PDB file of C-alpha atoms (C1' of nucleotides) in Angstrom:
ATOM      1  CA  UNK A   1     -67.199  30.908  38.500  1.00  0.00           C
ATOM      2  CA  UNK A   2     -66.315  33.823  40.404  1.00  0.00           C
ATOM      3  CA  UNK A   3     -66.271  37.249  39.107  1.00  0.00           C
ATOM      4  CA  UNK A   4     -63.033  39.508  39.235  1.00  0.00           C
ATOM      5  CA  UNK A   5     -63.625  42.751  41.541  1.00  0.00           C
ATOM      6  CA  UNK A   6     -63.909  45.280  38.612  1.00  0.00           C
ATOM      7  CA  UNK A   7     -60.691  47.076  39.927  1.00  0.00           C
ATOM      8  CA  UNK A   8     -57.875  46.646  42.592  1.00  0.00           C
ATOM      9  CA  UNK A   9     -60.084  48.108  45.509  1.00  0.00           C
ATOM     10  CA  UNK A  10     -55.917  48.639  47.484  1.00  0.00           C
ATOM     11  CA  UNK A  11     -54.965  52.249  47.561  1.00  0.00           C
ATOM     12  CA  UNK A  12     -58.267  53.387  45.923  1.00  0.00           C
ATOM     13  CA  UNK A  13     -60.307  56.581  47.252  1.00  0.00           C
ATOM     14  CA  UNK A  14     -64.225  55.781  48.253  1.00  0.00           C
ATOM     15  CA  UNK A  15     -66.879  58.271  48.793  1.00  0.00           C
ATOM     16  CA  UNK A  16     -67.606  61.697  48.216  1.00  0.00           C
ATOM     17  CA  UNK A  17     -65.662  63.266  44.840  1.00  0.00           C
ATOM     18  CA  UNK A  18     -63.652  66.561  45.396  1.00  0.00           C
ATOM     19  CA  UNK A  19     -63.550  69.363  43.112  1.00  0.00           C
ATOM     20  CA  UNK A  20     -60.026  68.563  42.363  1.00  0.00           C
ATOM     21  CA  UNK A  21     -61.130  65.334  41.327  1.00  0.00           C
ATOM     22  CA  UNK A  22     -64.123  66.155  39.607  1.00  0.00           C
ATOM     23  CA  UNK A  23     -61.563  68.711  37.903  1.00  0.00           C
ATOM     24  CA  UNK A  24     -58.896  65.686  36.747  1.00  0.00           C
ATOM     25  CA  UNK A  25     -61.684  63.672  35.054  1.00  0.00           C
ATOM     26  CA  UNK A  26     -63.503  66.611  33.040  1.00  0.00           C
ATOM     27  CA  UNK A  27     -59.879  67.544  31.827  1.00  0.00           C
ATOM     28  CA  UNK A  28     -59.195  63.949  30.726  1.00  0.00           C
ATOM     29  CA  UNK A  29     -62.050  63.716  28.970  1.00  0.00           C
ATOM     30  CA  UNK A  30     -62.178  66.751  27.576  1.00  0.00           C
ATOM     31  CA  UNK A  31     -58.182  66.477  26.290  1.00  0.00           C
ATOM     32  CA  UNK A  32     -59.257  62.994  25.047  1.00  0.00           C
ATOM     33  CA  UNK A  33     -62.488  63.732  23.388  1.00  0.00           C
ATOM     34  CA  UNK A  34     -63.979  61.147  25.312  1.00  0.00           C
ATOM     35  CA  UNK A  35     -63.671  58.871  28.405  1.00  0.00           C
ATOM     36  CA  UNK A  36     -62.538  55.548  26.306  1.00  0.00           C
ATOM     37  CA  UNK A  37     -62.085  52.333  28.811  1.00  0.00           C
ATOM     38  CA  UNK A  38     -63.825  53.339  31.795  1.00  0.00           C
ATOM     39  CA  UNK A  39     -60.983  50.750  33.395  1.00  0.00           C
ATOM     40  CA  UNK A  40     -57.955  52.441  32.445  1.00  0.00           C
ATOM     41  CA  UNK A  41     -59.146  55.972  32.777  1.00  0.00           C
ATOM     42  CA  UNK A  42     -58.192  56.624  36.953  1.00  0.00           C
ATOM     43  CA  UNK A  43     -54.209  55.390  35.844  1.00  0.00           C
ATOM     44  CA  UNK A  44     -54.117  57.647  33.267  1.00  0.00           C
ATOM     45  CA  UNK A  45     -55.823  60.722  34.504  1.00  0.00           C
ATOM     46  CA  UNK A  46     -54.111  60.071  37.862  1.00  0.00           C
ATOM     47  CA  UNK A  47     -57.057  59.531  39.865  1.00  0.00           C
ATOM     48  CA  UNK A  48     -57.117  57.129  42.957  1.00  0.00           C
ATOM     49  CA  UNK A  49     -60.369  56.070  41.674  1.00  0.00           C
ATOM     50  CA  UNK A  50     -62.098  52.891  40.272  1.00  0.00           C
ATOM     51  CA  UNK A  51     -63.291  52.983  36.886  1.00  0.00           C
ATOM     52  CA  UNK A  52     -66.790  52.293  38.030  1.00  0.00           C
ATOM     53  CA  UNK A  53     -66.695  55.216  40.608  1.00  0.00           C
ATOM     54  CA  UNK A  54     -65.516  57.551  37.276  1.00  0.00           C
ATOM     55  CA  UNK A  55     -67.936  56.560  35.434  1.00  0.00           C
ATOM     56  CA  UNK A  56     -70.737  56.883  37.581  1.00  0.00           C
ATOM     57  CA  UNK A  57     -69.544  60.185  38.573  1.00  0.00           C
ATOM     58  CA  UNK A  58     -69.304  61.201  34.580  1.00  0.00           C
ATOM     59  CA  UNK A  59     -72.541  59.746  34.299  1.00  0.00           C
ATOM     60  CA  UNK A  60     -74.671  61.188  37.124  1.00  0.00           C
ATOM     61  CA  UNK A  61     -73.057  64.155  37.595  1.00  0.00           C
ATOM     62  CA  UNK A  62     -69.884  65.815  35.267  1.00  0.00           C
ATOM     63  CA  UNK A  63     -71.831  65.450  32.329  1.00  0.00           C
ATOM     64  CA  UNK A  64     -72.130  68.871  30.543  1.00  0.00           C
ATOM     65  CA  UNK A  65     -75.518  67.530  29.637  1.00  0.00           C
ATOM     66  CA  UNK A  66     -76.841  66.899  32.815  1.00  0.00           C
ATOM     67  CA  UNK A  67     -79.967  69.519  33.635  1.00  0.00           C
ATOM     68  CA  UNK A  68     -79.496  70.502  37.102  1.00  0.00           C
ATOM     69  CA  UNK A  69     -82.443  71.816  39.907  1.00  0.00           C
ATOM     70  CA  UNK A  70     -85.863  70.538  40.605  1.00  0.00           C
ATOM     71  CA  UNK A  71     -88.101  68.390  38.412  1.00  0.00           C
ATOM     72  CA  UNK A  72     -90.579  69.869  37.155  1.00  0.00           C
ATOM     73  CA  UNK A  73     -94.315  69.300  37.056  1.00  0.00           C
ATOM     74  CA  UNK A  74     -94.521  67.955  33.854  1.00  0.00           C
ATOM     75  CA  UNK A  75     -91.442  66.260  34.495  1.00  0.00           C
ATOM     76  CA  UNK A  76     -92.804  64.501  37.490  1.00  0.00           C
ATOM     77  CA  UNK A  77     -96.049  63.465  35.270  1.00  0.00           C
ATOM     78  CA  UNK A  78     -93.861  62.156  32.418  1.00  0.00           C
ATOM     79  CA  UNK A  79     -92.032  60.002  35.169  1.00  0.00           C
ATOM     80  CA  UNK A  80     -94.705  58.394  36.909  1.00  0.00           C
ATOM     81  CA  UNK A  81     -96.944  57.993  33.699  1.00  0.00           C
ATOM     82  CA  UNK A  82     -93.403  56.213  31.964  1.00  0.00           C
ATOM     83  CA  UNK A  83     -93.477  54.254  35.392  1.00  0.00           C
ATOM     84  CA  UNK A  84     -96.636  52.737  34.990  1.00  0.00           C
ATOM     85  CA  UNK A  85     -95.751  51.385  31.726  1.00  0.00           C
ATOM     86  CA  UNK A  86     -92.223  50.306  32.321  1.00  0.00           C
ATOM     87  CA  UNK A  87     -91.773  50.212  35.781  1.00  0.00           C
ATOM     88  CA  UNK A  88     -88.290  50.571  37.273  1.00  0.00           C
ATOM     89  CA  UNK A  89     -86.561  50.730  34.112  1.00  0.00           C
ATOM     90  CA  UNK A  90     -85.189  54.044  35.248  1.00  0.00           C
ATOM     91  CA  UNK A  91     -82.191  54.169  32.395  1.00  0.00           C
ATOM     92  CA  UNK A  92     -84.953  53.610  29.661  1.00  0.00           C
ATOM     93  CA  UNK A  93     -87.574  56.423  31.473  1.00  0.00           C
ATOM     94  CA  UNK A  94     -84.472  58.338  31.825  1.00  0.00           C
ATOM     95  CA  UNK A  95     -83.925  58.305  28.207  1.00  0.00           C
ATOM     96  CA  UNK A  96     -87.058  60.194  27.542  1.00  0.00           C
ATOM     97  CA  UNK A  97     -85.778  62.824  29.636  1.00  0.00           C
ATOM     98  CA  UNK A  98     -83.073  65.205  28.472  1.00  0.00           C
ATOM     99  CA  UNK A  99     -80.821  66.263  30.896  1.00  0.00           C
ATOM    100  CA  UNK A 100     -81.629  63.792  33.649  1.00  0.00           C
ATOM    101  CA  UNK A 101     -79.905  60.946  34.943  1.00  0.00           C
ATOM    102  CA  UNK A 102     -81.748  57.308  35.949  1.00  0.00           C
ATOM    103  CA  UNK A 103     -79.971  57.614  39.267  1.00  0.00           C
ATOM    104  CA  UNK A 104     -81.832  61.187  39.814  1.00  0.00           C
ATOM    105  CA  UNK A 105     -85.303  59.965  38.552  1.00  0.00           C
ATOM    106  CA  UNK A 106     -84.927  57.043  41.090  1.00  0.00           C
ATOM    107  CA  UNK A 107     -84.052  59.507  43.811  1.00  0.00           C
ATOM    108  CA  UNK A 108     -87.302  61.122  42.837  1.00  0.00           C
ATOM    109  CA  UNK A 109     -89.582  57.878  42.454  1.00  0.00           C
ATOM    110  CA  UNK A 110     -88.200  56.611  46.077  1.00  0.00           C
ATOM    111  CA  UNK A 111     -88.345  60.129  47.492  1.00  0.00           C
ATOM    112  CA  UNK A 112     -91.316  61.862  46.384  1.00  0.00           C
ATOM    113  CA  UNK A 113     -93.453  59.966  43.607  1.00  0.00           C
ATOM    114  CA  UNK A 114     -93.585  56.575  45.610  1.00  0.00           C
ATOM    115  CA  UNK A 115     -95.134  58.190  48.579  1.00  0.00           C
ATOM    116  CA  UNK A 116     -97.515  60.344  46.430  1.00  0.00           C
ATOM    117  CA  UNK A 117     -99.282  57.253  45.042  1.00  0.00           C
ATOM    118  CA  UNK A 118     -98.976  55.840  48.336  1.00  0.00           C
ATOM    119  CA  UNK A 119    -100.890  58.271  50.025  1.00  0.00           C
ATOM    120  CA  UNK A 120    -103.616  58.525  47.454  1.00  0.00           C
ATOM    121  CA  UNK A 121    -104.017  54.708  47.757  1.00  0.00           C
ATOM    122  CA  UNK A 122    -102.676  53.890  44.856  1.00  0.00           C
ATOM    123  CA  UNK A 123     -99.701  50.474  44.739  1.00  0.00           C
ATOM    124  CA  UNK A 124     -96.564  52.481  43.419  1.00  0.00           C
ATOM    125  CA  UNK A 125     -95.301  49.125  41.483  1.00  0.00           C
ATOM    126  CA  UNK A 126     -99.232  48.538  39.910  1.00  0.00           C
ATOM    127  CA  UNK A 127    -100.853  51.969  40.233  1.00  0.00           C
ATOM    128  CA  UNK A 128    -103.593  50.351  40.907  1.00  0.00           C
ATOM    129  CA  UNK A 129    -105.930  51.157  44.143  1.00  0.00           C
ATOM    130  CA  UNK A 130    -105.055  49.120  47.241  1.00  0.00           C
ATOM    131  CA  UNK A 131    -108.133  47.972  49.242  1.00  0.00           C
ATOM    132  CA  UNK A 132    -107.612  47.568  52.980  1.00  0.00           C
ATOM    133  CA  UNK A 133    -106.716  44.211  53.008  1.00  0.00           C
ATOM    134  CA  UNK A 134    -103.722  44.937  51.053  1.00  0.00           C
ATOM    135  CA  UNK A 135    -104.925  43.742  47.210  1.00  0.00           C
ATOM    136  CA  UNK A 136    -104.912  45.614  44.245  1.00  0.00           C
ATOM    137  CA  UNK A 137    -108.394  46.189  42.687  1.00  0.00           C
ATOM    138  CA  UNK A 138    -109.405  46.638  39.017  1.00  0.00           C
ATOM    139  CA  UNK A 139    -111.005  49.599  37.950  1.00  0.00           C
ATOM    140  CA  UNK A 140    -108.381  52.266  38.457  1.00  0.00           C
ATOM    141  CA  UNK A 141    -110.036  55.492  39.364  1.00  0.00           C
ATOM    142  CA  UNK A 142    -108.567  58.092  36.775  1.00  0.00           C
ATOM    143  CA  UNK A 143    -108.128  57.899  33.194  1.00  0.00           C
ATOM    144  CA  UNK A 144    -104.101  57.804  33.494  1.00  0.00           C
ATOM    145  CA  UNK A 145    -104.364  54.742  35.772  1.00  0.00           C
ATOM    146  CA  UNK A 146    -107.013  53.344  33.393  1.00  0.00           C
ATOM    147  CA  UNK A 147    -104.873  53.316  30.632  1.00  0.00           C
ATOM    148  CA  UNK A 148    -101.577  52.135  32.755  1.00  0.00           C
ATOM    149  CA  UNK A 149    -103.502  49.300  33.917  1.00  0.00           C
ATOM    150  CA  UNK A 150    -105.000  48.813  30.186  1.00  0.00           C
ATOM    151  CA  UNK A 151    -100.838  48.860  29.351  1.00  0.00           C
ATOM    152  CA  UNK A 152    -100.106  46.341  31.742  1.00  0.00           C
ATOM    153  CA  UNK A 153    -102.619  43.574  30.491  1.00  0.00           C
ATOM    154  CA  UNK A 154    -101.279  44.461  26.650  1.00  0.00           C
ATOM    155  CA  UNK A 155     -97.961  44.061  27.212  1.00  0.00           C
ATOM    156  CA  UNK A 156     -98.424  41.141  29.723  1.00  0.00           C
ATOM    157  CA  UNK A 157    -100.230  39.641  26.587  1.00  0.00           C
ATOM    158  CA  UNK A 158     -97.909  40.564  24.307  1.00  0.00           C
ATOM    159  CA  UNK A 159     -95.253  39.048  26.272  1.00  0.00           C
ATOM    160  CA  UNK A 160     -97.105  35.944  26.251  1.00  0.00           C
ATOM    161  CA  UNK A 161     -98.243  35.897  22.638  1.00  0.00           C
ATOM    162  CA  UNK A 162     -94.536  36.658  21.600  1.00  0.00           C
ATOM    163  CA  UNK A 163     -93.298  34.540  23.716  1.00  0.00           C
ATOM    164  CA  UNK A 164     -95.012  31.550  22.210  1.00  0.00           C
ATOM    165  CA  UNK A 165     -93.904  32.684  18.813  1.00  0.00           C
ATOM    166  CA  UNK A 166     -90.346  33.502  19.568  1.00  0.00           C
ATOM    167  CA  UNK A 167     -90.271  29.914  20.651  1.00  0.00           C
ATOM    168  CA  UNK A 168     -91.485  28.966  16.947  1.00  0.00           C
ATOM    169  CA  UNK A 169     -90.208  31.135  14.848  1.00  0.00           C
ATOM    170  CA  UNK A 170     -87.865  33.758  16.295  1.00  0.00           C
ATOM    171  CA  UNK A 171     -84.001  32.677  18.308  1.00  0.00           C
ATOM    172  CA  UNK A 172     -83.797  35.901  19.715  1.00  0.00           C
ATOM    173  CA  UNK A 173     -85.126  36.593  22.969  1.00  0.00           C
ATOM    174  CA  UNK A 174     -88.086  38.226  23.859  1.00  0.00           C
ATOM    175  CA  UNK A 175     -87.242  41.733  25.819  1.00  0.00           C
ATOM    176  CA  UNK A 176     -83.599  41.629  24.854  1.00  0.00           C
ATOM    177  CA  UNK A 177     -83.981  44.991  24.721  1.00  0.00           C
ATOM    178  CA  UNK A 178     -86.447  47.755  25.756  1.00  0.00           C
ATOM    179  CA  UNK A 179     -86.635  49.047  21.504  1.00  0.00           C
ATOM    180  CA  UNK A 180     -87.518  45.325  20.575  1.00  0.00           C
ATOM    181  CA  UNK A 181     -89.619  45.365  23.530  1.00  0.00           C
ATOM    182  CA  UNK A 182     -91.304  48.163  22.243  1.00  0.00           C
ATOM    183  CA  UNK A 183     -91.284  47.663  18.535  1.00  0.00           C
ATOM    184  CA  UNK A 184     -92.839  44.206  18.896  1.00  0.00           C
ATOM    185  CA  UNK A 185     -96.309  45.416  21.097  1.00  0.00           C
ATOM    186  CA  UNK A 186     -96.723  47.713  18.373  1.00  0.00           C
ATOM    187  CA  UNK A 187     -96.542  45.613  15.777  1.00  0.00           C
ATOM    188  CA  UNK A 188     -98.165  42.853  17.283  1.00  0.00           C
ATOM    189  CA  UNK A 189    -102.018  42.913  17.585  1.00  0.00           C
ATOM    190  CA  UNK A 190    -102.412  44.537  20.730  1.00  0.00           C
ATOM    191  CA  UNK A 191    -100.648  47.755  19.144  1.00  0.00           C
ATOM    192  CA  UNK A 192    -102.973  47.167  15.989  1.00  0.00           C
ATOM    193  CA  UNK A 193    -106.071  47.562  18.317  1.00  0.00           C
ATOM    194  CA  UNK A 194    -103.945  50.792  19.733  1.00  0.00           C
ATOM    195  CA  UNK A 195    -103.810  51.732  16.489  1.00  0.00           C
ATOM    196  CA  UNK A 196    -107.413  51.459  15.315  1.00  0.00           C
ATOM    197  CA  UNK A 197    -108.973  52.337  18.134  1.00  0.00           C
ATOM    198  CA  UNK A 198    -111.257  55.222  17.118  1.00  0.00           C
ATOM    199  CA  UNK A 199    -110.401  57.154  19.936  1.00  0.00           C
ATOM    200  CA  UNK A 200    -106.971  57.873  18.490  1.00  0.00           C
ATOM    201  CA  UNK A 201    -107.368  61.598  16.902  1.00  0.00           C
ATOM    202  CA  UNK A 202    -105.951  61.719  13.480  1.00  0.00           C
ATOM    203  CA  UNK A 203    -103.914  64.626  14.785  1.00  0.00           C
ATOM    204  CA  UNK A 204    -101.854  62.245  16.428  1.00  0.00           C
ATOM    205  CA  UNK A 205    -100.495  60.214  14.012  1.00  0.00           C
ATOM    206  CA  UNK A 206     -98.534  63.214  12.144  1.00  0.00           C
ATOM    207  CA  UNK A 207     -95.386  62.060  11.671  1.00  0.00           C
ATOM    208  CA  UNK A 208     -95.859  59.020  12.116  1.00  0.00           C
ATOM    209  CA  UNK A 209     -96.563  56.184   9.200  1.00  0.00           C
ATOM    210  CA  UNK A 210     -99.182  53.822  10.282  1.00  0.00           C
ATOM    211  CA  UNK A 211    -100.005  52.193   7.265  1.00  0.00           C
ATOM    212  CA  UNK A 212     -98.649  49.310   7.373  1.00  0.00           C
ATOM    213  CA  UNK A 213     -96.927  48.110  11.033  1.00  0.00           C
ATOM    214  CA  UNK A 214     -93.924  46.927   9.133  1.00  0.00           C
ATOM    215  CA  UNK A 215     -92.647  49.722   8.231  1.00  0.00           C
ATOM    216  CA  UNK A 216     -92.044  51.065  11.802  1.00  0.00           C
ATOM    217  CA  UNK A 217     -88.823  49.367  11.573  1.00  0.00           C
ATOM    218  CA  UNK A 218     -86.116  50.803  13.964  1.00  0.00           C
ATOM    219  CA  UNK A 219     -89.120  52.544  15.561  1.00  0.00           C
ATOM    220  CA  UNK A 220     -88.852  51.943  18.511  1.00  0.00           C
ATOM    221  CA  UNK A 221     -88.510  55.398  19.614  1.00  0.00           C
ATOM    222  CA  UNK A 222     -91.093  56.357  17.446  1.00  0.00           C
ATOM    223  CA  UNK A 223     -93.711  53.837  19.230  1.00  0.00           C
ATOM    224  CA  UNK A 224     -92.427  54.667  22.206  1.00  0.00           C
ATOM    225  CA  UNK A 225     -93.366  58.305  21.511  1.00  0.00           C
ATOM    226  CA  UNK A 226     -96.533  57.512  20.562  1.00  0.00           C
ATOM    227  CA  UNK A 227     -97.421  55.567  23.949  1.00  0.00           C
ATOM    228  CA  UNK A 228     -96.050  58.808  25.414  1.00  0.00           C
ATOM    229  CA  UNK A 229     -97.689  61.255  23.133  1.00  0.00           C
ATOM    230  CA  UNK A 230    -101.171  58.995  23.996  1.00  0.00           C
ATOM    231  CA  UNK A 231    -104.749  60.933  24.664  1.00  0.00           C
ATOM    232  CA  UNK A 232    -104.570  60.624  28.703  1.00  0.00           C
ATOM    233  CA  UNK A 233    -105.981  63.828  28.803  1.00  0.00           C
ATOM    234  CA  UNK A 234    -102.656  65.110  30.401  1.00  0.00           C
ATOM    235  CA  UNK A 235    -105.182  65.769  33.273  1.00  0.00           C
ATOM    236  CA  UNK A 236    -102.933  64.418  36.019  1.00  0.00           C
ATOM    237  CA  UNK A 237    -103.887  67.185  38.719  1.00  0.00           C
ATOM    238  CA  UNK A 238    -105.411  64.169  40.558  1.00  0.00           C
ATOM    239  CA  UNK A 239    -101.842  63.310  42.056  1.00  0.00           C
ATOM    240  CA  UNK A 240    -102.441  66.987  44.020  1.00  0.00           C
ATOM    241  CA  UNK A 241    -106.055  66.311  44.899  1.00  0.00           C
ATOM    242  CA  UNK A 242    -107.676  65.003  48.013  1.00  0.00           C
ATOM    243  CA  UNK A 243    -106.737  61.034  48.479  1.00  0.00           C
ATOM    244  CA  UNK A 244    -110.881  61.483  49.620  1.00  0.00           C
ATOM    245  CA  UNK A 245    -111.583  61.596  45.767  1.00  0.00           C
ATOM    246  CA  UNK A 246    -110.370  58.148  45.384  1.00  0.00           C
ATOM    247  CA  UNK A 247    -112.187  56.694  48.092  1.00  0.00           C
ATOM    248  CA  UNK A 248    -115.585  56.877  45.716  1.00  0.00           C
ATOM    249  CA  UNK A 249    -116.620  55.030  43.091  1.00  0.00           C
ATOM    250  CA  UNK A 250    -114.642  55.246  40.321  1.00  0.00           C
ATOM    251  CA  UNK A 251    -114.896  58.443  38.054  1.00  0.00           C
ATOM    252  CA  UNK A 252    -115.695  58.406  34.954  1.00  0.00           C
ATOM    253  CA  UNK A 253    -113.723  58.685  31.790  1.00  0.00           C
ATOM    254  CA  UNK A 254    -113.541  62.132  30.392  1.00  0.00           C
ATOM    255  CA  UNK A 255    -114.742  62.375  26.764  1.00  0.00           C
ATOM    256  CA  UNK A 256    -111.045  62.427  25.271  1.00  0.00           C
ATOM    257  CA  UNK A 257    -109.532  60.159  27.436  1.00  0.00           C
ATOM    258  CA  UNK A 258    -108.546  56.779  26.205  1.00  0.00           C
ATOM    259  CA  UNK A 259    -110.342  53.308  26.070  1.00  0.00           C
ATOM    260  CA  UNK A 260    -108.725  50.863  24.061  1.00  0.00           C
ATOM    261  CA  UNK A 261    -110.700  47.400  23.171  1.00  0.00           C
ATOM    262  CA  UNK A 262    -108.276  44.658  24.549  1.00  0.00           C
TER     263      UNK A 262
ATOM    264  C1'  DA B   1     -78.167  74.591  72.770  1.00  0.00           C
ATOM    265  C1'  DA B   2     -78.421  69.762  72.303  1.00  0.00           C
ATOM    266  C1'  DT B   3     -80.555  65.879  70.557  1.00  0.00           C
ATOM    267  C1'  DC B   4     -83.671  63.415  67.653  1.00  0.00           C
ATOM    268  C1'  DT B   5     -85.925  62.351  63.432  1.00  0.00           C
ATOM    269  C1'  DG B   6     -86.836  62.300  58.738  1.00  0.00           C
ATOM    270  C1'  DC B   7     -85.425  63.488  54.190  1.00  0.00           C
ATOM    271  C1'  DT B   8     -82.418  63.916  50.216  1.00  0.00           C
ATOM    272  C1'  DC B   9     -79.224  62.409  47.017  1.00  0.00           C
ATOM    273  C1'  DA B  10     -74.469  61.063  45.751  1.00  0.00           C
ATOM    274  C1'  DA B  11     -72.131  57.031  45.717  1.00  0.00           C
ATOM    275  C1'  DC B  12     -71.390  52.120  46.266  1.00  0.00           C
ATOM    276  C1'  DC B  13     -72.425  47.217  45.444  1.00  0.00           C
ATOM    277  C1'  DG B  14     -73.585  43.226  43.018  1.00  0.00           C
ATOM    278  C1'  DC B  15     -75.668  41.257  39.164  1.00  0.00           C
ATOM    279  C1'  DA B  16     -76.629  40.833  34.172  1.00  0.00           C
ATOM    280  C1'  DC B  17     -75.473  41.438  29.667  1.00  0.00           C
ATOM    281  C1'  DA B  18     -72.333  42.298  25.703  1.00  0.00           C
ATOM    282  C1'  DT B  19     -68.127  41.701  23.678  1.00  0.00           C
ATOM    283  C1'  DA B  20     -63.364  40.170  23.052  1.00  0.00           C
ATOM    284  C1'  DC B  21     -60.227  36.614  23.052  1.00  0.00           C
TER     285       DC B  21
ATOM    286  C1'  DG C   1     -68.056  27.156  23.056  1.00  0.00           C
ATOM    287  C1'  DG C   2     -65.989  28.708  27.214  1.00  0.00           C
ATOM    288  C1'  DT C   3     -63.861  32.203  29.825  1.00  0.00           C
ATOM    289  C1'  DA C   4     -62.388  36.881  30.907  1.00  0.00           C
ATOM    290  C1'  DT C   5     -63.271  41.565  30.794  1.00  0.00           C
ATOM    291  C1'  DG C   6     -65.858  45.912  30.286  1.00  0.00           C
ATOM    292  C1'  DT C   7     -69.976  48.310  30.931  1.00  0.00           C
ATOM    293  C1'  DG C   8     -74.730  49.356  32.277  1.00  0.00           C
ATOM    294  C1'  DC C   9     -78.434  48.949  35.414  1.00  0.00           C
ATOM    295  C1'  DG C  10     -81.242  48.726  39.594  1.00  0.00           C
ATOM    296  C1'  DG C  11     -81.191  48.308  44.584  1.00  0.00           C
ATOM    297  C1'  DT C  12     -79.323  49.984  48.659  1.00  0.00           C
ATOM    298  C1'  DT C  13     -76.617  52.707  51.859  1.00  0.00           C
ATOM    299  C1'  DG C  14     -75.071  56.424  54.578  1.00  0.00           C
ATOM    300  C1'  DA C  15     -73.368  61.269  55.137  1.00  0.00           C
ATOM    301  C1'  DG C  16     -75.126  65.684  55.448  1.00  0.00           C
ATOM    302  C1'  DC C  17     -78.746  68.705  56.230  1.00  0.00           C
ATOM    303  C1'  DA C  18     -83.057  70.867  58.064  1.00  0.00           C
ATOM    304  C1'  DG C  19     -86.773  71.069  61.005  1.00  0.00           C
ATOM    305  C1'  DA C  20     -88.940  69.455  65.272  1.00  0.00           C
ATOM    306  C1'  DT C  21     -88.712  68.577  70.063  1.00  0.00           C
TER     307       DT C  21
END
DNA sequence: AATCTGCTCAACCGCACATAC
DNA sequence: GGTATGTGCGGTTGAGCAGAT
């Protein structure tokens, strides 16, 4: 079946917003303590506008939430080391930073991030090395790759594992959404391996109850957090190093980085 | 000064999913 | 259960700008 245009496209502006505009659709939301239906919203506030194009504009831009200006350093770490474990899921990497919008991290990922990892030899989608005949090798060279790649295999086994038992036992579908997604690695056995590991500093876990993986119900965030909050070292200065580094053997874990016994 | 080239980022498009009817 | 509608998301585009030639 086909699907209806999401407005009447006849008579309705395209392109860059005005101030004026941009003016009619903070009032309206303002004087209606919200934006309600997206749909109805141009008619009322008297905008020649689709609801998509309002929303979007509310959304990426109007927002009185929205954190303006460059990213930041640690910014730009937090986004490519949420990259490597959910890849272009830029509404959920968003999420984990205040202020900024999915479509601005994207701008940054295509603009700036992508070529980075590019230029140090590193596959933007894998963040693994890339040989000269164009495969991905094992072995990444620097802890934070390390434990992306180690993050990949887990949740590619995970997804696998639950799979098969969401087939058995469970009707609702695996990676419905990204806190399911989330909640189920870490209480699956992959996360129980995370969560043993003895590399894990005790320090870490304030705040958060690991004694028994059930009871990180409606954790998601929580787990999430704690993939975040993971020993990498936070030694990332190798995305402003030499690409030369990377062309030697592979360097060796620092004492507090991560190794995790998949 | 004119033109070219590359970059940035706001905005659009189409699809997928959720919900209402 | 099937269809229509609303919303969110990711990919892509193109206008505007700055620096190079």
């Amino acid at each position: 079946m086909g699907r209806a245009p999401c407005c009447d496209k006849k008579g309705l502006k395209k392109g860059p917003w005005t101030p004026e505009e941009d003016q009619i659709l903070v009032d309206f939301i303002k004087k209606n303590g919200g934006h309600g239906s997206w749909r109805s919203l141009p008619k009322l506030a008297g905008l020649l506008r689709c609801g998509k194009s309002c929303r979007l504009r509310w959304t990426n831009y109007l927002r009185p939430d929205i954190k303006r200006g460059p990213f930041t350093q640690e910014e730009e770490k937090l986004v490519i080391q949420l990259h490597g474990i959910l890849g272009n899921r830029w509404a959920t990497i968003a999420s984990q930073l205040p202020g900024r919008t999915d479509n601005e991290i994207k701008n940054l990922w295509n603009t700036h991030l992508k070529k980075r990892l590019m230029g140090m030899g590193l596959d933007p989608q894998t963040h693994e090395l890339i040989t000269s005949c164009s495969t991905t090798v094992k072995a990444p060279a620097s802890p934070i790759t390390r434990h992306m790649a180690q993050w990949e295999s887990a949740r590619l086994e995970a997804e696998a594992r639950l799979s098969r038992e969401s087939s058995l036992f469970n009707p609702i579908p695996l990676g419905k959404t990204d806190s399911d997604y989330f909640l189920r690695i870490w209480n699956s056995k992959i996360g129980e391996s995370f969560r043993n590991c003895k590399s894990y500093p005790e320090e870490m876990m304030v705040g958060y109850d690991t004694s028994s993986s059930d009871e990180l119900e409606d954790s998601s965030d929580s787990a999430l957090q704690m993939l975040l909050d993971f020993p990498i070292n936070n030694d990332m200065s190798f995305l402003e190093e030499d690409i030369n580094k990377y062309s030697t053997p592979p360097a060796m874990l620092t004492e507090n980085s991560f190794i995790c016994p998949l």
